[in-house]
């Protein structure tokens, strides 16, 4: 997803143009702001070009309204090497290896010393025409460093010619299907053959600086003076001195002738390509294309319709401030913006892969940081929630523990004391039982005595504790106490009668009385002896009540 | 993106972020575990608290004090009853007597005991055997083993008082005094089922006393024993006519006693009044102190 606005720069040998583009809802480009600066550099000094470019970048940045940090730039023609090669049409997966081979063959430098890329110009199914472009890495690094000093990050580099071709192929003002755009720069001149289905580009190793040098030579003056004179001529000025004007005309004629020759040769050469379409018009552009009579002479020599680029009209570029003024570099700037926003047309990026990766990494870094921060932060709420909840439980537990502590202590004491009470109660019960039983024999005998007295004239002669019968199921501890009693009953009223009815009645009375005793559980008569008149001997067995154990 | 991954700073950031996330994961796990633990703890405490509110008696200081007071009351009752069973004032009197320290001292203590009872028997005209040793025949020629001195002395103290009370009840004849501690244990097996001994509460020893006389002598003795508060308990009483166990012996008194009798006609005796032989088994009680029981 491209950013909403884009800063693009067209770097030339003698100028720098910068523009901020946005894309409108209908997909059309809109130029938000634009600035162009001349490079104040000695044309013969390569090193001063970099510093001049840096100053120009700063000036341009001060004039355009851009808050971002990324930009896309063109590389000037004199720094870029462009080759068109044909390779067999192979699968795309194998194409990179073939292109790699072609690059190594056609780029006259070790590939690790250049930044290079390619673009497919045409593919007829048999052959693929490729455009190879390369820039020396040190030059590219210097170029990137210049922009970096201005606080910009270069995210794309493209040959200016290719950008111009892309813009021109879609330019509404393009009248003919096939045209030749001649971009006359300071140090080089680019010939852009733009057809319906293909294009070709050739860089001539001379530009407006050649005219300057010729002027300086003819007039025997400094290059700066010759440059100023050239600019005056371009704006329609003439020398006051007719001799001097003649020398100037000669210099311009010499430059124009050389350009004419190269154009003618290039057109002828291009026309020999099988797929080539002969240009139907020539469009002149570039700061050095305004030399006097240049357009007329080219038209005469090539016999083609020749005109200067009217960038505003040809591109129908929408502008934010309504300013209709513009320079020819807008063509390349528009081409860069098209590639960025619409991602259409043939494009390449000379920015080394590792730098692209770095840019990608730089772009991705905030997202990664955000993702990591989000991940880290995402775990914080549950941790905090769990800890808060746990601390609430701890607080409640402490309260409960504080309340429970005394209760547990009292409960433990109560339990211990209750156990002690139970033990004491048990002991008390046993002691009470012992106390009661220790006196029970006396009470039992007193009870028997009173019952005998209630019957009257009866006494006991013996009392023995009967042993536990071997046949009994009772155990020794559980066996009730059995007493064997024997005694006599005196029948005073019938002293001569043996076992009178009165005696029988009194015996029964005695048995009943004994049976009613709380000490007696059971009573049984063992036998009677009536042999003696008036005396009835009896034997009894009583079982002692277990609840009143003796 | 490859450049991003291969970037050293990014790698460090990745590691740091990974460590932070890992630590956060650990913290999350530990927090969760801590939460579970604290939840469980609170749940257990709440359950304990609820169950405490249902505990009876209620765990409060007032109730604990009340329960403690109950303990003291029961202890008082127990001590009171133990003191009563131990003899009360008699027990104190017994404790004040000096225990012989050596076998010889114990021997002479028993000799003195025998002599005192013999003298008393003569004074109350109670027949006794010539060599009667009043339950300590095994020590007729030597004192008890040193470890038994205390026990024998205690039995002697109690027996002297019990037999003195018997002699004061004027029986016709004292025929037997036998201690379970000094005789064959098989002879006392029948008595064990009547014993008051309870482990940890009361330790006992039996003494069998056989005498002849009338019911009144028995009644008098039993009453005297009851009033004396001696730590003895009557465990069995057997009665038989004297003739059945002492056939041929002539009663000291012509009007021998009966065991239990109603008012008998004095003017027209249809039945001769024969003396009875009473066999009384006493059980000497020794209360096991509460503290000693708890130690056990």
Tab-separated table of N, CA, C and O in Angstrom, chain A residues 347-429:
chain	number	residue	atom	x	y	z
A	347	UNK	N	9.096	-0.684	-15.047
A	347	UNK	CA	9.804	0.051	-14.007
A	347	UNK	C	10.984	-0.774	-13.530
A	347	UNK	O	11.050	-1.988	-13.749
A	348	UNK	N	11.900	-0.113	-12.910
A	348	UNK	CA	13.003	-0.822	-12.278
A	348	UNK	C	13.435	-0.021	-11.063
A	348	UNK	O	13.040	1.151	-10.895
A	349	UNK	N	14.199	-0.650	-10.262
A	349	UNK	CA	14.698	0.022	-9.063
A	349	UNK	C	16.177	-0.289	-8.932
A	349	UNK	O	16.565	-1.438	-8.729
A	350	UNK	N	16.975	0.746	-9.072
A	350	UNK	CA	18.421	0.548	-8.983
A	350	UNK	C	18.933	0.570	-7.545
A	350	UNK	O	20.121	0.399	-7.310
A	351	UNK	N	18.033	0.815	-6.657
A	351	UNK	CA	18.455	0.757	-5.260
A	351	UNK	C	18.878	-0.683	-4.950
A	351	UNK	O	18.112	-1.617	-5.203
A	352	UNK	N	20.098	-0.871	-4.461
A	352	UNK	CA	20.553	-2.235	-4.208
A	352	UNK	C	19.582	-3.003	-3.321
A	352	UNK	O	18.911	-2.426	-2.447
A	353	UNK	N	19.552	-4.305	-3.572
A	353	UNK	CA	18.591	-5.169	-2.855
A	353	UNK	C	18.756	-5.032	-1.350
A	353	UNK	O	17.779	-4.953	-0.594
A	354	UNK	N	20.014	-4.979	-0.915
A	354	UNK	CA	20.220	-4.902	0.530
A	354	UNK	C	19.702	-3.587	1.104
A	354	UNK	O	19.164	-3.532	2.214
A	355	UNK	N	19.823	-2.524	0.251
A	355	UNK	CA	19.278	-1.250	0.729
A	355	UNK	C	17.748	-1.295	0.740
A	355	UNK	O	17.107	-0.754	1.652
A	356	UNK	N	17.198	-1.933	-0.295
A	356	UNK	CA	15.727	-2.085	-0.315
A	356	UNK	C	15.266	-2.854	0.919
A	356	UNK	O	14.261	-2.510	1.545
A	357	UNK	N	16.052	-3.901	1.222
A	357	UNK	CA	15.692	-4.702	2.387
A	357	UNK	C	15.768	-3.865	3.651
A	357	UNK	O	14.905	-3.949	4.547
A	358	UNK	N	16.820	-3.025	3.694
A	358	UNK	CA	16.953	-2.158	4.864
A	358	UNK	C	15.766	-1.207	4.969
A	358	UNK	O	15.234	-0.970	6.058
A	359	UNK	N	15.379	-0.668	3.771
A	359	UNK	CA	14.215	0.217	3.786
A	359	UNK	C	12.984	-0.523	4.292
A	359	UNK	O	12.207	0.003	5.102
A	360	UNK	N	12.846	-1.767	3.762
A	360	UNK	CA	11.688	-2.569	4.191
A	360	UNK	C	11.732	-2.818	5.684
A	360	UNK	O	10.707	-2.735	6.385
A	361	UNK	N	12.975	-3.106	6.114
A	361	UNK	CA	13.112	-3.372	7.542
A	361	UNK	C	12.784	-2.127	8.349
A	361	UNK	O	12.131	-2.204	9.390
A	362	UNK	N	13.260	-0.992	7.836
A	362	UNK	CA	12.974	0.255	8.541
A	362	UNK	C	11.479	0.521	8.596
A	362	UNK	O	10.946	0.965	9.610
A	363	UNK	N	10.843	0.226	7.431
A	363	UNK	CA	9.394	0.449	7.404
A	363	UNK	C	8.663	-0.524	8.316
A	363	UNK	O	7.675	-0.186	8.947
A	364	UNK	N	9.229	-1.773	8.351
A	364	UNK	CA	8.538	-2.802	9.150
A	364	UNK	C	8.818	-2.655	10.638
A	364	UNK	O	8.050	-3.142	11.465
A	365	UNK	N	9.935	-1.975	10.954
A	365	UNK	CA	10.346	-1.923	12.364
A	365	UNK	C	9.255	-1.371	13.301
A	365	UNK	O	8.970	-1.967	14.337
A	366	UNK	N	8.639	-0.250	12.917
A	366	UNK	CA	7.585	0.259	13.829
A	366	UNK	C	6.468	-0.748	14.035
A	366	UNK	O	5.934	-0.869	15.137
A	367	UNK	N	6.138	-1.459	12.946
A	367	UNK	CA	5.071	-2.455	13.081
A	367	UNK	C	5.501	-3.596	13.991
A	367	UNK	O	4.709	-4.071	14.806
A	368	UNK	N	6.773	-4.012	13.791
A	368	UNK	CA	7.260	-5.068	14.684
A	368	UNK	C	7.282	-4.603	16.135
A	368	UNK	O	6.867	-5.332	17.040
A	369	UNK	N	7.798	-3.372	16.298
A	369	UNK	CA	7.846	-2.835	17.660
A	369	UNK	C	6.452	-2.737	18.249
A	369	UNK	O	6.221	-3.073	19.414
A	370	UNK	N	5.526	-2.284	17.388
A	370	UNK	CA	4.147	-2.170	17.861
A	370	UNK	C	3.580	-3.538	18.214
A	370	UNK	O	2.890	-3.711	19.234
A	371	UNK	N	3.907	-4.539	17.345
A	371	UNK	CA	3.391	-5.890	17.592
A	371	UNK	C	3.950	-6.458	18.889
A	371	UNK	O	3.223	-7.036	19.713
A	372	UNK	N	5.275	-6.260	19.060
A	372	UNK	CA	5.903	-6.777	20.283
A	372	UNK	C	5.348	-6.057	21.504
A	372	UNK	O	5.032	-6.683	22.529
A	373	UNK	N	5.249	-4.723	21.362
A	373	UNK	CA	4.708	-3.955	22.489
A	373	UNK	C	3.295	-4.405	22.809
A	373	UNK	O	2.909	-4.544	23.977
A	374	UNK	N	2.537	-4.653	21.736
A	374	UNK	CA	1.151	-5.114	21.934
A	374	UNK	C	1.125	-6.458	22.641
A	374	UNK	O	0.325	-6.677	23.561
A	375	UNK	N	2.043	-7.340	22.177
A	375	UNK	CA	2.101	-8.666	22.792
A	375	UNK	C	2.472	-8.554	24.265
A	375	UNK	O	1.868	-9.204	25.123
A	376	UNK	N	3.491	-7.710	24.516
A	376	UNK	CA	3.931	-7.541	25.909
A	376	UNK	C	2.822	-6.915	26.742
A	376	UNK	O	2.524	-7.374	27.847
A	377	UNK	N	2.201	-5.887	26.157
A	377	UNK	CA	1.146	-5.209	26.903
A	377	UNK	C	-0.090	-6.083	27.048
A	377	UNK	O	-0.804	-5.987	28.048
A	378	UNK	N	-0.301	-6.933	26.027
A	378	UNK	CA	-1.511	-7.769	26.069
A	378	UNK	C	-1.494	-8.710	27.253
A	378	UNK	O	-2.550	-9.074	27.783
A	379	UNK	N	-0.288	-9.107	27.670
A	379	UNK	CA	-0.208	-10.047	28.793
A	379	UNK	C	-0.297	-9.347	30.145
A	379	UNK	O	-0.459	-10.000	31.167
A	380	UNK	N	-0.122	-8.013	30.100
A	380	UNK	CA	-0.123	-7.289	31.373
A	380	UNK	C	-1.494	-7.314	32.071
A	380	UNK	O	-1.556	-7.607	33.262
A	381	UNK	N	-2.580	-6.998	31.345
A	381	UNK	CA	-3.879	-6.961	32.039
A	381	UNK	C	-4.233	-8.262	32.742
A	381	UNK	O	-4.625	-8.222	33.919
A	382	UNK	N	-4.091	-9.439	32.054
A	382	UNK	CA	-4.439	-10.652	32.802
A	382	UNK	C	-3.541	-10.877	34.008
A	382	UNK	O	-4.028	-11.329	35.060
A	383	UNK	N	-2.251	-10.542	33.854
A	383	UNK	CA	-1.351	-10.719	35.011
A	383	UNK	C	-1.792	-9.808	36.148
A	383	UNK	O	-1.913	-10.245	37.306
A	384	UNK	N	-2.057	-8.567	35.800
A	384	UNK	CA	-2.471	-7.616	36.846
A	384	UNK	C	-3.786	-8.062	37.461
A	384	UNK	O	-3.965	-8.038	38.679
A	385	UNK	N	-4.705	-8.510	36.583
A	385	UNK	CA	-6.006	-8.957	37.101
A	385	UNK	C	-5.839	-10.132	38.059
A	385	UNK	O	-6.413	-10.144	39.156
A	386	UNK	N	-5.021	-11.111	37.626
A	386	UNK	CA	-4.819	-12.290	38.465
A	386	UNK	C	-4.167	-11.912	39.786
A	386	UNK	O	-4.552	-12.410	40.852
A	387	UNK	N	-3.184	-11.010	39.700
A	387	UNK	CA	-2.493	-10.632	40.928
A	387	UNK	C	-3.414	-9.846	41.863
A	387	UNK	O	-3.394	-10.055	43.072
A	388	UNK	N	-4.211	-8.968	41.272
A	388	UNK	CA	-5.147	-8.202	42.102
A	388	UNK	C	-6.162	-9.128	42.761
A	388	UNK	O	-6.467	-9.010	43.952
A	389	UNK	N	-6.669	-10.067	41.932
A	389	UNK	CA	-7.655	-11.010	42.482
A	389	UNK	C	-7.025	-11.851	43.575
A	389	UNK	O	-7.632	-12.080	44.632
A	390	UNK	N	-5.799	-12.308	43.312
A	390	UNK	CA	-5.113	-13.133	44.323
A	390	UNK	C	-4.889	-12.333	45.592
A	390	UNK	O	-5.079	-12.850	46.703
A	391	UNK	N	-4.504	-11.055	45.427
A	391	UNK	CA	-4.256	-10.249	46.628
A	391	UNK	C	-5.554	-10.009	47.396
A	391	UNK	O	-5.543	-9.963	48.630
A	392	UNK	N	-6.665	-9.906	46.648
A	392	UNK	CA	-7.955	-9.767	47.357
A	392	UNK	C	-8.266	-11.027	48.151
A	392	UNK	O	-8.742	-10.967	49.290
A	393	UNK	N	-7.970	-12.196	47.531
A	393	UNK	CA	-8.175	-13.460	48.257
A	393	UNK	C	-7.284	-13.519	49.491
A	393	UNK	O	-7.708	-13.997	50.548
A	394	UNK	N	-6.042	-13.046	49.312
A	394	UNK	CA	-5.105	-13.066	50.450
A	394	UNK	C	-5.653	-12.197	51.578
A	394	UNK	O	-5.644	-12.604	52.749
A	395	UNK	N	-6.143	-11.020	51.211
A	395	UNK	CA	-6.681	-10.121	52.243
A	395	UNK	C	-7.852	-10.773	52.968
A	395	UNK	O	-7.938	-10.754	54.202
A	396	UNK	N	-8.742	-11.368	52.153
A	396	UNK	CA	-9.910	-11.998	52.786
A	396	UNK	C	-9.480	-13.177	53.650
A	396	UNK	O	-10.036	-13.414	54.726
A	397	UNK	N	-8.466	-13.925	53.151
A	397	UNK	CA	-7.972	-15.065	53.924
A	397	UNK	C	-7.377	-14.601	55.242
A	397	UNK	O	-7.559	-15.240	56.280
A	398	UNK	N	-6.661	-13.448	55.176
A	398	UNK	CA	-6.054	-12.941	56.407
A	398	UNK	C	-7.132	-12.548	57.419
A	398	UNK	O	-6.998	-12.812	58.617
A	399	UNK	N	-8.183	-11.921	56.887
A	399	UNK	CA	-9.281	-11.538	57.788
A	399	UNK	C	-9.904	-12.777	58.407
A	399	UNK	O	-10.123	-12.860	59.624
A	400	UNK	N	-10.158	-13.775	57.529
A	400	UNK	CA	-10.768	-15.017	58.018
A	400	UNK	C	-9.854	-15.705	59.022
A	400	UNK	O	-10.308	-16.211	60.053
A	401	UNK	N	-8.554	-15.706	58.678
A	401	UNK	CA	-7.597	-16.373	59.569
A	401	UNK	C	-7.570	-15.689	60.921
A	401	UNK	O	-7.515	-16.333	61.967
A	402	UNK	N	-7.603	-14.345	60.877
A	402	UNK	CA	-7.575	-13.598	62.134
A	402	UNK	C	-8.829	-13.885	62.966
A	402	UNK	O	-8.762	-13.965	64.200
A	403	UNK	N	-9.951	-14.050	62.264
A	403	UNK	CA	-11.186	-14.335	62.995
A	403	UNK	C	-11.233	-15.783	63.457
A	403	UNK	O	-11.810	-16.102	64.489
A	404	UNK	N	-10.631	-16.639	62.619
A	404	UNK	CA	-10.717	-18.077	62.888
A	404	UNK	C	-9.768	-18.512	63.997
A	404	UNK	O	-10.059	-19.457	64.731
A	405	UNK	N	-8.632	-17.798	64.108
A	405	UNK	CA	-7.603	-18.193	65.083
A	405	UNK	C	-8.163	-18.372	66.490
A	405	UNK	O	-8.035	-19.465	67.075
A	406	UNK	N	-8.788	-17.338	67.056
A	406	UNK	CA	-9.328	-17.491	68.415
A	406	UNK	C	-10.390	-18.595	68.497
A	406	UNK	O	-10.448	-19.320	69.492
A	407	UNK	N	-11.213	-18.701	67.422
A	407	UNK	CA	-12.254	-19.724	67.445
A	407	UNK	C	-11.636	-21.112	67.537
A	407	UNK	O	-12.098	-21.965	68.303
A	408	UNK	N	-10.565	-21.323	66.734
A	408	UNK	CA	-9.898	-22.634	66.757
A	408	UNK	C	-9.311	-22.891	68.144
A	408	UNK	O	-9.399	-23.995	68.680
A	409	UNK	N	-8.737	-21.821	68.700
A	409	UNK	CA	-8.126	-21.984	70.029
A	409	UNK	C	-9.189	-22.348	71.070
A	409	UNK	O	-9.023	-23.308	71.836
A	410	UNK	N	-10.320	-21.596	71.044
A	410	UNK	CA	-11.374	-21.900	72.015
A	410	UNK	C	-11.953	-23.286	71.773
A	410	UNK	O	-12.251	-24.009	72.741
A	411	UNK	N	-12.106	-23.614	70.492
A	411	UNK	CA	-12.667	-24.928	70.170
A	411	UNK	C	-11.748	-26.037	70.663
A	411	UNK	O	-12.211	-27.031	71.223
A	412	UNK	N	-10.433	-25.850	70.440
A	412	UNK	CA	-9.479	-26.872	70.897
A	412	UNK	C	-9.541	-27.018	72.406
A	412	UNK	O	-9.535	-28.129	72.950
A	413	UNK	N	-9.606	-25.863	73.081
A	413	UNK	CA	-9.695	-25.913	74.549
A	413	UNK	C	-10.969	-26.615	74.983
A	413	UNK	O	-10.963	-27.432	75.909
A	414	UNK	N	-12.074	-26.233	74.303
A	414	UNK	CA	-13.358	-26.853	74.667
A	414	UNK	C	-13.320	-28.353	74.470
A	414	UNK	O	-13.799	-29.113	75.313
A	415	UNK	N	-12.744	-28.748	73.306
A	415	UNK	CA	-12.694	-30.193	73.027
A	415	UNK	C	-11.878	-30.912	74.101
A	415	UNK	O	-12.276	-31.964	74.600
A	416	UNK	N	-10.727	-30.324	74.416
A	416	UNK	CA	-9.860	-30.955	75.413
A	416	UNK	C	-10.585	-31.033	76.759
A	416	UNK	O	-10.574	-32.067	77.436
A	417	UNK	N	-11.224	-29.924	77.120
A	417	UNK	CA	-11.925	-29.907	78.407
A	417	UNK	C	-13.125	-30.843	78.396
A	417	UNK	O	-13.420	-31.474	79.418
A	418	UNK	N	-13.793	-30.923	77.227
A	418	UNK	CA	-14.937	-31.848	77.157
A	418	UNK	C	-14.471	-33.291	77.267
A	418	UNK	O	-15.142	-34.117	77.902
A	419	UNK	N	-13.333	-33.556	76.634
A	419	UNK	CA	-12.779	-34.915	76.780
A	419	UNK	C	-12.439	-35.185	78.232
A	419	UNK	O	-12.688	-36.276	78.749
A	420	UNK	N	-11.896	-34.156	78.886
A	420	UNK	CA	-11.540	-34.322	80.293
A	420	UNK	C	-12.803	-34.522	81.135
A	420	UNK	O	-12.824	-35.344	82.055
A	421	UNK	N	-13.838	-33.751	80.774
A	421	UNK	CA	-15.104	-33.906	81.502
A	421	UNK	C	-15.646	-35.315	81.318
A	421	UNK	O	-16.098	-35.957	82.277
A	422	UNK	N	-15.569	-35.768	80.056
A	422	UNK	CA	-16.069	-37.121	79.778
A	422	UNK	C	-15.299	-38.160	80.585
A	422	UNK	O	-15.879	-39.081	81.170
A	423	UNK	N	-13.976	-37.960	80.635
A	423	UNK	CA	-13.134	-38.876	81.401
A	423	UNK	C	-13.461	-38.801	82.891
A	423	UNK	O	-13.574	-39.826	83.574
A	424	UNK	N	-13.623	-37.553	83.350
A	424	UNK	CA	-13.953	-37.385	84.785
A	424	UNK	C	-15.323	-37.967	85.103
A	424	UNK	O	-15.529	-38.569	86.163
A	425	UNK	N	-16.234	-37.757	84.151
A	425	UNK	CA	-17.592	-38.268	84.377
A	425	UNK	C	-17.584	-39.799	84.437
A	425	UNK	O	-18.247	-40.399	85.279
A	426	UNK	N	-16.786	-40.349	83.542
A	426	UNK	CA	-16.668	-41.813	83.535
A	426	UNK	C	-16.053	-42.302	84.851
A	426	UNK	O	-16.523	-43.260	85.462
A	427	UNK	N	-15.003	-41.571	85.262
A	427	UNK	CA	-14.340	-41.950	86.513
A	427	UNK	C	-15.299	-41.767	87.689
A	427	UNK	O	-15.363	-42.597	88.592
A	428	UNK	N	-16.040	-40.664	87.614
A	428	UNK	CA	-16.995	-40.385	88.686
A	428	UNK	C	-18.052	-41.485	88.764
A	428	UNK	O	-18.436	-41.931	89.855
A	429	UNK	N	-18.488	-41.902	87.545
A	429	UNK	CA	-19.483	-42.979	87.509
A	429	UNK	C	-18.925	-44.259	88.123
A	429	UNK	O	-19.614	-44.949	88.904
